[in-house]
Amino acid sequence: MSTISVPSILNVDEDCQDLNQAFRGLGCDAKKVIAILGHRTLAQRWAIADAYFQTFREDLHKRLKSELHGNFEKAMLLWMMDAVERDAQLLLESMKGIGKNDTALLGILCSRTPSQLQLISQTYFKTYHKSLESQIEGDTSGDYRKLLLALVSGNRSSESLGENQELALADAHELYRAGAARLGTNEDTFIHVFTTRNAAQLRTTLQLYQQTFGHALETVIKKEISGNFQSALLTVMQCTCCPARFFAKELYHSMKGLGTDDNTLIRIVTTRAEVDMQYIKAEFSSLYKKSLEQMIKGDTSGNYRLFLLTLVGSV
């Protein structure tokens, strides 16, 4: 469920005039910008951007970029993007340089539907003139690379198919034979099951595995597999089976301790606010006995804080 509150009466022309007024003079009236764009759906934001150009012959995205600064600017520009274009940009950023953000990469690939992944791949190629697959091939290796490429291919079964108990039990036995029952592991079996089964199916498989063999599959993965491939399998399990809890944990760790991982905080808030942020907030409170809003207030400041709080439904 979304955390974006939208006024009952909207007037796109008034929004455009108010935004233009906010940009006038010395400095930008950031609170007015947040009050408008932070309380509009994606379709409404795009309608405003289109009307703004028609009225003032100026690209709203470029105007925002020139008026805003720092983390507030980054968050707002991501918020104004189409969801598919935003994911393509975030995937590119997650694979840049030495400090690749594997959790960001996996979080996007595991939480998008096959049709969304197809659109993201097309947009990635159109925007960056390189396929997402070739980018992954160049930045990764081994079984980790195989897993990522399998996720990008978007071969997960449709959620509409529900769950098949017989298939889940068969998969549980296959995973047992591929891991705990042998010396070494058959990585291809793990990759196949983890990247082709929908969330409900994979959850059922994990439940039946534990019921049948008396231990969690997670324990086997931690014992038998190592490195990036181990981390990736665990992330796929968590993100596919309970994305709200996965993102709640990511948000908590982005603000825990000294300093704030603003890239993670911005990525999750801007991509999940219109999807399942209500569920993420509930998981956050359940896990950490404090609200997401409390942590955001303690770790951010100024207009950046106000904008994030607006997107998570606190303002």
JSON list of N, CA and C in Angstrom, two decimals, residues 19 254 305:
[
{"chain": "A", "resi": 19, "resn": "LEU", "atom": "N", "xyz": [4.35, 26.17, -8.48]},
{"chain": "A", "resi": 19, "resn": "LEU", "atom": "CA", "xyz": [5.75, 25.75, -8.60]},
{"chain": "A", "resi": 19, "resn": "LEU", "atom": "C", "xyz": [6.59, 26.87, -9.18]},
{"chain": "A", "resi": 254, "resn": "SER", "atom": "N", "xyz": [20.51, 1.33, 6.95]},
{"chain": "A", "resi": 254, "resn": "SER", "atom": "CA", "xyz": [20.99, 2.56, 6.29]},
{"chain": "A", "resi": 254, "resn": "SER", "atom": "C", "xyz": [21.12, 3.71, 7.28]},
{"chain": "A", "resi": 305, "resn": "ARG", "atom": "N", "xyz": [14.85, 15.95, 5.05]},
{"chain": "A", "resi": 305, "resn": "ARG", "atom": "CA", "xyz": [14.04, 15.23, 6.05]},
{"chain": "A", "resi": 305, "resn": "ARG", "atom": "C", "xyz": [12.55, 15.40, 5.79]}
]
